[in-house]
Amino acid sequence: MTLSALDDVLRTASSVRVSEIEWYGEIVVDLTRPGVLDGLRAAMAVESLPGVVCACRGQVRFEFFDAHGERLTVVVLHHGIMLAWQWESGHADLADGAELLRWLGEHGLPGPLLSSDERPEWQAWKAAIPPALEEMAGDLVGHWPMAADSKHVVEARERMRSVDSVTGVLQLLAWCAAGMGNQTKSPPYEDVPGLVLRDVPIAEIVAALHSAQADERHDVGAARILLVDKSRIKQRMDVARLPGPLRVRVREAAAARGYELPQWAERLLLNA
């Protein structure tokens, strides 16, 4: 199989799902937009087949689809310098690995080769933690699912009760909004704000969103907690109790962030 064989396949691609193997980032890119496919093909150009096979799983998986949604092929990026594909002799060396990393950054995956502590989304999340919970960061920001009744979540709720209700709710909503947007593989630690807010009455959340301090971040956080996540016990009733203008705000925030809403949420929000 020749060096150009991969590019021959990519010519007919209409979309690509790009997933980070060692992190949570995932994007879907429309390759029919002008210049997008050509840019990716150029970034994935290979220059040699050195007969080497990397022993790791790779860092980024590219899954290409045609115009009918049928999968064309899968390519895996290794260490920013090699591609694993169907070449019999092993992985191929990229002509310019930095160019492919730039393409990823421009389309929403800026740090596939960074360590956890270096990730901008990780740093943004830690920076947004409410002051009352900063001492608990090591317990609340981890790569494991956390139960709603875990001792750390219970302690976080207790600490937030010492904060003024409006301020505390806004801090938790802003923390939630600092997450990875519409990524489908969100880190488990991004569930924590919703778990802390789980038992907070919807009236208090509404009051916070009506306050003068509320801004777009808080609308985004409310959209995620009330519409996307499943931490609220009476989620549908909570959304139904949102005043009309607030329904519009959270619907617009969800759309701006690219959240995929369940049908029940769409129906309730359209009644605003």
C-alpha atoms as a PDB file:
ATOM      1  CA  MET A   1       0.000   0.000   0.000  1.00  0.00           C
ATOM      2  CA  THR A   2       1.468   3.343  -1.056  1.00  0.00           C
ATOM      3  CA  LEU A   3       2.011   6.501   0.960  1.00  0.00           C
ATOM      4  CA  SER A   4      -0.793   8.219  -0.953  1.00  0.00           C
ATOM      5  CA  ALA A   5      -3.352   5.489  -0.221  1.00  0.00           C
ATOM      6  CA  LEU A   6      -4.722   7.216   2.875  1.00  0.00           C
ATOM      7  CA  ASP A   7      -5.150  10.519   1.071  1.00  0.00           C
ATOM      8  CA  ASP A   8      -7.023   8.723  -1.705  1.00  0.00           C
ATOM      9  CA  VAL A   9      -9.552   7.499   0.872  1.00  0.00           C
ATOM     10  CA  LEU A  10      -9.869  10.878   2.581  1.00  0.00           C
ATOM     11  CA  ARG A  11     -10.833  12.618  -0.662  1.00  0.00           C
ATOM     12  CA  THR A  12     -14.398  11.323  -0.305  1.00  0.00           C
ATOM     13  CA  ALA A  13     -14.829  12.094   3.409  1.00  0.00           C
ATOM     14  CA  SER A  14     -17.685  14.387   4.445  1.00  0.00           C
ATOM     15  CA  SER A  15     -17.163  14.433   8.206  1.00  0.00           C
ATOM     16  CA  VAL A  16     -14.726  13.277  10.848  1.00  0.00           C
ATOM     17  CA  ARG A  17     -15.230  12.424  14.501  1.00  0.00           C
ATOM     18  CA  VAL A  18     -12.052  13.201  16.412  1.00  0.00           C
ATOM     19  CA  SER A  19     -11.637  11.702  19.888  1.00  0.00           C
ATOM     20  CA  GLU A  20      -8.843  12.048  22.394  1.00  0.00           C
ATOM     21  CA  ILE A  21      -7.819   8.592  23.560  1.00  0.00           C
ATOM     22  CA  GLU A  22      -6.143   9.655  26.805  1.00  0.00           C
ATOM     23  CA  TRP A  23      -8.495  12.547  27.621  1.00  0.00           C
ATOM     24  CA  TYR A  24     -12.147  13.494  27.192  1.00  0.00           C
ATOM     25  CA  GLY A  25     -12.184  15.741  24.154  1.00  0.00           C
ATOM     26  CA  GLU A  26     -14.340  14.799  21.182  1.00  0.00           C
ATOM     27  CA  ILE A  27     -15.429  16.865  18.204  1.00  0.00           C
ATOM     28  CA  VAL A  28     -17.240  16.255  14.930  1.00  0.00           C
ATOM     29  CA  VAL A  29     -16.021  18.375  12.030  1.00  0.00           C
ATOM     30  CA  ASP A  30     -17.984  19.019   8.847  1.00  0.00           C
ATOM     31  CA  LEU A  31     -15.491  18.440   6.055  1.00  0.00           C
ATOM     32  CA  THR A  32     -17.795  19.770   3.345  1.00  0.00           C
ATOM     33  CA  ARG A  33     -17.153  23.368   4.366  1.00  0.00           C
ATOM     34  CA  PRO A  34     -14.789  25.185   1.990  1.00  0.00           C
ATOM     35  CA  GLY A  35     -11.153  24.404   2.653  1.00  0.00           C
ATOM     36  CA  VAL A  36     -11.683  22.203   5.706  1.00  0.00           C
ATOM     37  CA  LEU A  37     -11.053  18.837   4.058  1.00  0.00           C
ATOM     38  CA  ASP A  38      -8.136  20.171   2.036  1.00  0.00           C
ATOM     39  CA  GLY A  39      -6.590  21.571   5.203  1.00  0.00           C
ATOM     40  CA  LEU A  40      -6.916  18.278   7.037  1.00  0.00           C
ATOM     41  CA  ARG A  41      -5.566  16.260   4.119  1.00  0.00           C
ATOM     42  CA  ALA A  42      -2.545  18.546   3.950  1.00  0.00           C
ATOM     43  CA  ALA A  43      -2.014  18.245   7.705  1.00  0.00           C
ATOM     44  CA  MET A  44      -2.212  14.436   7.490  1.00  0.00           C
ATOM     45  CA  ALA A  45       0.277  14.159   4.643  1.00  0.00           C
ATOM     46  CA  VAL A  46       2.865  11.460   5.328  1.00  0.00           C
ATOM     47  CA  GLU A  47       6.435  11.324   4.095  1.00  0.00           C
ATOM     48  CA  SER A  48       7.742   7.853   4.899  1.00  0.00           C
ATOM     49  CA  LEU A  49       6.991   4.354   6.147  1.00  0.00           C
ATOM     50  CA  PRO A  50       9.948   3.569   8.410  1.00  0.00           C
ATOM     51  CA  GLY A  51       8.684   0.123   9.402  1.00  0.00           C
ATOM     52  CA  VAL A  52       7.957   1.150  12.990  1.00  0.00           C
ATOM     53  CA  VAL A  53       4.888   0.329  15.082  1.00  0.00           C
ATOM     54  CA  CYS A  54       4.320   2.324  18.268  1.00  0.00           C
ATOM     55  CA  ALA A  55       3.359   0.154  21.235  1.00  0.00           C
ATOM     56  CA  CYS A  56       0.911   2.661  22.772  1.00  0.00           C
ATOM     57  CA  ARG A  57      -2.770   3.193  21.922  1.00  0.00           C
ATOM     58  CA  GLY A  58      -2.106   6.614  20.434  1.00  0.00           C
ATOM     59  CA  GLN A  59      -3.482   9.968  21.506  1.00  0.00           C
ATOM     60  CA  VAL A  60      -6.097  10.984  18.910  1.00  0.00           C
ATOM     61  CA  ARG A  61      -8.516   8.859  16.877  1.00  0.00           C
ATOM     62  CA  PHE A  62      -9.918  10.159  13.578  1.00  0.00           C
ATOM     63  CA  GLU A  63     -13.043   8.379  12.349  1.00  0.00           C
ATOM     64  CA  PHE A  64     -13.974   9.436   8.815  1.00  0.00           C
ATOM     65  CA  PHE A  65     -17.463   9.180   7.293  1.00  0.00           C
ATOM     66  CA  ASP A  66     -18.831   9.636   3.793  1.00  0.00           C
ATOM     67  CA  ALA A  67     -21.847  11.712   2.749  1.00  0.00           C
ATOM     68  CA  HIS A  68     -24.214   8.871   3.714  1.00  0.00           C
ATOM     69  CA  GLY A  69     -22.791   8.532   7.216  1.00  0.00           C
ATOM     70  CA  GLU A  70     -20.957   5.310   6.421  1.00  0.00           C
ATOM     71  CA  ARG A  71     -17.568   4.941   8.034  1.00  0.00           C
ATOM     72  CA  LEU A  72     -14.724   5.158   5.558  1.00  0.00           C
ATOM     73  CA  THR A  73     -11.709   4.532   7.741  1.00  0.00           C
ATOM     74  CA  VAL A  74     -10.042   5.144  11.096  1.00  0.00           C
ATOM     75  CA  VAL A  75      -6.668   6.804  11.627  1.00  0.00           C
ATOM     76  CA  VAL A  76      -4.824   7.188  14.940  1.00  0.00           C
ATOM     77  CA  LEU A  77      -2.275   9.886  15.722  1.00  0.00           C
ATOM     78  CA  HIS A  78       0.728   8.830  17.810  1.00  0.00           C
ATOM     79  CA  HIS A  79       2.784  11.415  19.714  1.00  0.00           C
ATOM     80  CA  GLY A  80       2.097  14.114  17.146  1.00  0.00           C
ATOM     81  CA  ILE A  81       4.525  12.588  14.642  1.00  0.00           C
ATOM     82  CA  MET A  82       3.076   9.308  13.307  1.00  0.00           C
ATOM     83  CA  LEU A  83      -0.185   7.950  11.926  1.00  0.00           C
ATOM     84  CA  ALA A  84      -1.428   4.413  12.414  1.00  0.00           C
ATOM     85  CA  TRP A  85      -3.520   3.189   9.513  1.00  0.00           C
ATOM     86  CA  GLN A  86      -3.666   0.161   7.218  1.00  0.00           C
ATOM     87  CA  TRP A  87      -0.094   0.270   5.961  1.00  0.00           C
ATOM     88  CA  GLU A  88       1.315  -3.260   6.161  1.00  0.00           C
ATOM     89  CA  SER A  89       4.801  -2.046   7.042  1.00  0.00           C
ATOM     90  CA  GLY A  90       3.744  -0.116  10.146  1.00  0.00           C
ATOM     91  CA  HIS A  91       3.023   3.469  11.055  1.00  0.00           C
ATOM     92  CA  ALA A  92       3.761   6.401   8.771  1.00  0.00           C
ATOM     93  CA  ASP A  93       5.781   9.481   9.658  1.00  0.00           C
ATOM     94  CA  LEU A  94       3.900  12.742   9.204  1.00  0.00           C
ATOM     95  CA  ALA A  95       5.435  15.305   6.912  1.00  0.00           C
ATOM     96  CA  ASP A  96       4.590  18.023   9.460  1.00  0.00           C
ATOM     97  CA  GLY A  97       3.156  16.835  12.762  1.00  0.00           C
ATOM     98  CA  ALA A  98       2.929  20.386  14.066  1.00  0.00           C
ATOM     99  CA  GLU A  99       0.524  21.233  11.248  1.00  0.00           C
ATOM    100  CA  LEU A 100      -1.876  18.482  12.297  1.00  0.00           C
ATOM    101  CA  LEU A 101      -1.698  19.646  15.913  1.00  0.00           C
ATOM    102  CA  ARG A 102      -2.498  23.184  14.742  1.00  0.00           C
ATOM    103  CA  TRP A 103      -5.487  21.865  12.801  1.00  0.00           C
ATOM    104  CA  LEU A 104      -6.747  20.093  15.908  1.00  0.00           C
ATOM    105  CA  GLY A 105      -6.368  23.245  17.985  1.00  0.00           C
ATOM    106  CA  GLU A 106      -8.229  25.343  15.435  1.00  0.00           C
ATOM    107  CA  HIS A 107     -11.130  22.888  15.521  1.00  0.00           C
ATOM    108  CA  GLY A 108     -11.485  22.513  19.270  1.00  0.00           C
ATOM    109  CA  LEU A 109      -8.835  20.084  20.542  1.00  0.00           C
ATOM    110  CA  PRO A 110      -5.944  22.302  21.631  1.00  0.00           C
ATOM    111  CA  GLY A 111      -3.893  19.974  23.802  1.00  0.00           C
ATOM    112  CA  PRO A 112      -3.858  16.272  22.878  1.00  0.00           C
ATOM    113  CA  LEU A 113      -0.197  15.903  23.841  1.00  0.00           C
ATOM    114  CA  LEU A 114      -0.360  17.852  27.101  1.00  0.00           C
ATOM    115  CA  SER A 115      -0.326  16.266  30.538  1.00  0.00           C
ATOM    116  CA  SER A 116      -3.421  16.561  32.727  1.00  0.00           C
ATOM    117  CA  ASP A 117      -1.994  19.471  34.709  1.00  0.00           C
ATOM    118  CA  GLU A 118      -1.078  21.329  31.513  1.00  0.00           C
ATOM    119  CA  ARG A 119      -4.503  21.046  29.910  1.00  0.00           C
ATOM    120  CA  PRO A 120      -6.134  24.496  29.550  1.00  0.00           C
ATOM    121  CA  GLU A 121      -9.580  23.053  30.261  1.00  0.00           C
ATOM    122  CA  TRP A 122      -8.274  21.415  33.457  1.00  0.00           C
ATOM    123  CA  GLN A 123      -6.697  24.677  34.580  1.00  0.00           C
ATOM    124  CA  ALA A 124      -9.871  26.627  33.788  1.00  0.00           C
ATOM    125  CA  TRP A 125     -11.920  24.168  35.812  1.00  0.00           C
ATOM    126  CA  LYS A 126      -9.681  24.399  38.858  1.00  0.00           C
ATOM    127  CA  ALA A 127      -9.570  28.194  38.598  1.00  0.00           C
ATOM    128  CA  ALA A 128     -13.383  28.381  38.662  1.00  0.00           C
ATOM    129  CA  ILE A 129     -13.890  26.344  41.845  1.00  0.00           C
ATOM    130  CA  PRO A 130     -15.854  28.318  44.469  1.00  0.00           C
ATOM    131  CA  PRO A 131     -13.582  29.789  47.174  1.00  0.00           C
ATOM    132  CA  ALA A 132     -15.365  27.809  49.894  1.00  0.00           C
ATOM    133  CA  LEU A 133     -14.347  24.575  48.153  1.00  0.00           C
ATOM    134  CA  GLU A 134     -10.752  25.406  47.224  1.00  0.00           C
ATOM    135  CA  GLU A 135      -9.348  23.361  50.107  1.00  0.00           C
ATOM    136  CA  MET A 136     -11.279  20.364  48.776  1.00  0.00           C
ATOM    137  CA  ALA A 137     -10.014  20.623  45.201  1.00  0.00           C
ATOM    138  CA  GLY A 138      -7.977  17.443  45.533  1.00  0.00           C
ATOM    139  CA  ASP A 139     -11.087  15.522  46.571  1.00  0.00           C
ATOM    140  CA  LEU A 140     -13.513  17.069  44.090  1.00  0.00           C
ATOM    141  CA  VAL A 141     -11.447  17.369  40.915  1.00  0.00           C
ATOM    142  CA  GLY A 142     -10.500  13.840  39.919  1.00  0.00           C
ATOM    143  CA  HIS A 143     -10.948  11.370  37.102  1.00  0.00           C
ATOM    144  CA  TRP A 144     -13.492   9.173  38.815  1.00  0.00           C
ATOM    145  CA  PRO A 145     -17.297   9.260  39.059  1.00  0.00           C
ATOM    146  CA  MET A 146     -18.590  10.632  42.342  1.00  0.00           C
ATOM    147  CA  ALA A 147     -21.802   9.536  44.021  1.00  0.00           C
ATOM    148  CA  ALA A 148     -24.356  12.131  45.083  1.00  0.00           C
ATOM    149  CA  ASP A 149     -24.074  10.969  48.694  1.00  0.00           C
ATOM    150  CA  SER A 150     -20.289  10.610  48.799  1.00  0.00           C
ATOM    151  CA  LYS A 151     -18.634  12.169  51.826  1.00  0.00           C
ATOM    152  CA  HIS A 152     -16.848  14.733  49.660  1.00  0.00           C
ATOM    153  CA  VAL A 153     -20.050  15.928  47.995  1.00  0.00           C
ATOM    154  CA  VAL A 154     -21.831  16.057  51.351  1.00  0.00           C
ATOM    155  CA  GLU A 155     -18.998  18.122  52.812  1.00  0.00           C
ATOM    156  CA  ALA A 156     -19.040  20.420  49.781  1.00  0.00           C
ATOM    157  CA  ARG A 157     -22.757  21.047  50.305  1.00  0.00           C
ATOM    158  CA  GLU A 158     -22.125  21.874  53.955  1.00  0.00           C
ATOM    159  CA  ARG A 159     -19.377  24.325  53.049  1.00  0.00           C
ATOM    160  CA  MET A 160     -21.524  26.055  50.440  1.00  0.00           C
ATOM    161  CA  ARG A 161     -24.298  26.550  53.002  1.00  0.00           C
ATOM    162  CA  SER A 162     -21.992  29.025  54.735  1.00  0.00           C
ATOM    163  CA  VAL A 163     -22.119  31.194  51.599  1.00  0.00           C
ATOM    164  CA  ASP A 164     -24.968  33.576  50.812  1.00  0.00           C
ATOM    165  CA  SER A 165     -27.547  31.659  48.763  1.00  0.00           C
ATOM    166  CA  VAL A 166     -27.413  33.833  45.639  1.00  0.00           C
ATOM    167  CA  THR A 167     -23.629  34.045  45.693  1.00  0.00           C
ATOM    168  CA  GLY A 168     -23.221  30.328  46.298  1.00  0.00           C
ATOM    169  CA  VAL A 169     -25.572  29.292  43.510  1.00  0.00           C
ATOM    170  CA  LEU A 170     -23.900  31.674  41.058  1.00  0.00           C
ATOM    171  CA  GLN A 171     -20.461  30.364  41.994  1.00  0.00           C
ATOM    172  CA  LEU A 172     -21.542  26.783  41.375  1.00  0.00           C
ATOM    173  CA  LEU A 173     -23.220  27.665  38.073  1.00  0.00           C
ATOM    174  CA  ALA A 174     -20.109  29.519  36.910  1.00  0.00           C
ATOM    175  CA  TRP A 175     -17.999  26.531  37.915  1.00  0.00           C
ATOM    176  CA  CYS A 176     -20.213  24.280  35.850  1.00  0.00           C
ATOM    177  CA  ALA A 177     -19.953  26.638  32.876  1.00  0.00           C
ATOM    178  CA  ALA A 178     -16.153  26.385  33.007  1.00  0.00           C
ATOM    179  CA  GLY A 179     -16.423  22.809  31.750  1.00  0.00           C
ATOM    180  CA  MET A 180     -15.595  21.398  28.347  1.00  0.00           C
ATOM    181  CA  GLY A 181     -18.616  22.741  26.517  1.00  0.00           C
ATOM    182  CA  ASN A 182     -20.541  20.300  24.374  1.00  0.00           C
ATOM    183  CA  GLN A 183     -17.940  17.563  24.518  1.00  0.00           C
ATOM    184  CA  THR A 184     -19.613  14.161  24.624  1.00  0.00           C
ATOM    185  CA  LYS A 185     -16.929  12.677  26.863  1.00  0.00           C
ATOM    186  CA  SER A 186     -16.984  15.189  29.692  1.00  0.00           C
ATOM    187  CA  PRO A 187     -14.713  14.398  32.655  1.00  0.00           C
ATOM    188  CA  PRO A 188     -16.466  12.917  35.704  1.00  0.00           C
ATOM    189  CA  TYR A 189     -15.382  15.864  37.849  1.00  0.00           C
ATOM    190  CA  GLU A 190     -17.641  18.158  35.812  1.00  0.00           C
ATOM    191  CA  ASP A 191     -20.641  16.476  37.455  1.00  0.00           C
ATOM    192  CA  VAL A 192     -19.667  17.837  40.873  1.00  0.00           C
ATOM    193  CA  PRO A 193     -21.371  21.280  40.712  1.00  0.00           C
ATOM    194  CA  GLY A 194     -24.656  19.629  39.789  1.00  0.00           C
ATOM    195  CA  LEU A 195     -24.293  17.151  42.631  1.00  0.00           C
ATOM    196  CA  VAL A 196     -23.634  19.960  45.102  1.00  0.00           C
ATOM    197  CA  LEU A 197     -26.680  21.827  43.776  1.00  0.00           C
ATOM    198  CA  ARG A 198     -28.860  18.723  43.636  1.00  0.00           C
ATOM    199  CA  ASP A 199     -31.020  19.547  46.653  1.00  0.00           C
ATOM    200  CA  VAL A 200     -31.007  23.334  46.298  1.00  0.00           C
ATOM    201  CA  PRO A 201     -34.621  24.417  45.658  1.00  0.00           C
ATOM    202  CA  ILE A 202     -35.278  25.606  42.134  1.00  0.00           C
ATOM    203  CA  ALA A 203     -36.614  28.852  43.628  1.00  0.00           C
ATOM    204  CA  GLU A 204     -33.112  29.652  44.902  1.00  0.00           C
ATOM    205  CA  ILE A 205     -31.592  28.943  41.496  1.00  0.00           C
ATOM    206  CA  VAL A 206     -34.197  31.182  39.848  1.00  0.00           C
ATOM    207  CA  ALA A 207     -33.492  33.944  42.376  1.00  0.00           C
ATOM    208  CA  ALA A 208     -29.768  33.723  41.650  1.00  0.00           C
ATOM    209  CA  LEU A 209     -30.330  33.877  37.890  1.00  0.00           C
ATOM    210  CA  HIS A 210     -32.527  36.939  38.376  1.00  0.00           C
ATOM    211  CA  SER A 211     -29.864  38.744  40.404  1.00  0.00           C
ATOM    212  CA  ALA A 212     -27.862  41.631  38.991  1.00  0.00           C
ATOM    213  CA  GLN A 213     -24.657  39.571  39.258  1.00  0.00           C
ATOM    214  CA  ALA A 214     -25.885  36.864  36.879  1.00  0.00           C
ATOM    215  CA  ASP A 215     -24.354  36.769  33.407  1.00  0.00           C
ATOM    216  CA  GLU A 216     -23.988  34.402  30.444  1.00  0.00           C
ATOM    217  CA  ARG A 217     -21.767  32.009  32.388  1.00  0.00           C
ATOM    218  CA  HIS A 218     -24.543  31.372  34.854  1.00  0.00           C
ATOM    219  CA  ASP A 219     -27.073  30.778  32.090  1.00  0.00           C
ATOM    220  CA  VAL A 220     -24.704  28.197  30.597  1.00  0.00           C
ATOM    221  CA  GLY A 221     -24.267  26.516  33.971  1.00  0.00           C
ATOM    222  CA  ALA A 222     -28.024  26.444  34.497  1.00  0.00           C
ATOM    223  CA  ALA A 223     -28.551  24.998  31.022  1.00  0.00           C
ATOM    224  CA  ARG A 224     -26.169  22.170  31.719  1.00  0.00           C
ATOM    225  CA  ILE A 225     -27.423  21.358  35.218  1.00  0.00           C
ATOM    226  CA  LEU A 226     -31.137  21.704  34.483  1.00  0.00           C
ATOM    227  CA  LEU A 227     -31.284  20.408  30.909  1.00  0.00           C
ATOM    228  CA  VAL A 228     -28.319  18.130  30.212  1.00  0.00           C
ATOM    229  CA  ASP A 229     -27.054  16.594  33.440  1.00  0.00           C
ATOM    230  CA  LYS A 230     -29.169  14.206  35.492  1.00  0.00           C
ATOM    231  CA  SER A 231     -28.266  15.273  39.005  1.00  0.00           C
ATOM    232  CA  ARG A 232     -31.531  17.072  39.815  1.00  0.00           C
ATOM    233  CA  ILE A 233     -34.116  14.843  41.476  1.00  0.00           C
ATOM    234  CA  LYS A 234     -37.125  16.649  39.954  1.00  0.00           C
ATOM    235  CA  GLN A 235     -35.469  17.818  36.776  1.00  0.00           C
ATOM    236  CA  ARG A 236     -38.543  18.195  34.572  1.00  0.00           C
ATOM    237  CA  MET A 237     -40.526  19.926  37.292  1.00  0.00           C
ATOM    238  CA  ASP A 238     -37.609  22.303  37.841  1.00  0.00           C
ATOM    239  CA  VAL A 239     -37.553  23.277  34.167  1.00  0.00           C
ATOM    240  CA  ALA A 240     -41.341  23.630  34.101  1.00  0.00           C
ATOM    241  CA  ARG A 241     -41.102  26.094  37.001  1.00  0.00           C
ATOM    242  CA  LEU A 242     -38.661  28.386  35.210  1.00  0.00           C
ATOM    243  CA  PRO A 243     -40.276  31.721  34.312  1.00  0.00           C
ATOM    244  CA  GLY A 244     -40.673  32.287  30.577  1.00  0.00           C
ATOM    245  CA  PRO A 245     -37.763  34.740  30.175  1.00  0.00           C
ATOM    246  CA  LEU A 246     -35.432  32.368  32.026  1.00  0.00           C
ATOM    247  CA  ARG A 247     -36.462  29.497  29.777  1.00  0.00           C
ATOM    248  CA  VAL A 248     -35.453  31.628  26.814  1.00  0.00           C
ATOM    249  CA  ARG A 249     -32.108  32.440  28.414  1.00  0.00           C
ATOM    250  CA  VAL A 250     -31.186  28.850  29.239  1.00  0.00           C
ATOM    251  CA  ARG A 251     -32.388  27.653  25.828  1.00  0.00           C
ATOM    252  CA  GLU A 252     -30.197  30.234  24.102  1.00  0.00           C
ATOM    253  CA  ALA A 253     -27.271  29.363  26.366  1.00  0.00           C
ATOM    254  CA  ALA A 254     -27.676  25.672  25.556  1.00  0.00           C
ATOM    255  CA  ALA A 255     -27.764  26.418  21.832  1.00  0.00           C
ATOM    256  CA  ALA A 256     -24.706  28.669  22.028  1.00  0.00           C
ATOM    257  CA  ARG A 257     -22.730  25.964  23.830  1.00  0.00           C
ATOM    258  CA  GLY A 258     -23.963  23.268  21.461  1.00  0.00           C
ATOM    259  CA  TYR A 259     -25.699  21.121  24.059  1.00  0.00           C
ATOM    260  CA  GLU A 260     -27.891  18.355  22.695  1.00  0.00           C
ATOM    261  CA  LEU A 261     -31.118  18.570  24.664  1.00  0.00           C
ATOM    262  CA  PRO A 262     -33.515  15.704  25.368  1.00  0.00           C
ATOM    263  CA  GLN A 263     -36.899  15.960  23.672  1.00  0.00           C
ATOM    264  CA  TRP A 264     -38.742  16.659  26.919  1.00  0.00           C
ATOM    265  CA  ALA A 265     -36.514  19.693  27.527  1.00  0.00           C
ATOM    266  CA  GLU A 266     -37.071  20.983  24.006  1.00  0.00           C
ATOM    267  CA  ARG A 267     -40.834  20.741  24.480  1.00  0.00           C
ATOM    268  CA  LEU A 268     -40.823  22.520  27.835  1.00  0.00           C
ATOM    269  CA  LEU A 269     -38.540  25.295  26.645  1.00  0.00           C
ATOM    270  CA  LEU A 270     -40.629  25.950  23.558  1.00  0.00           C
ATOM    271  CA  ASN A 271     -43.537  26.774  25.849  1.00  0.00           C
ATOM    272  CA  ALA A 272     -41.711  29.860  27.102  1.00  0.00           C
END
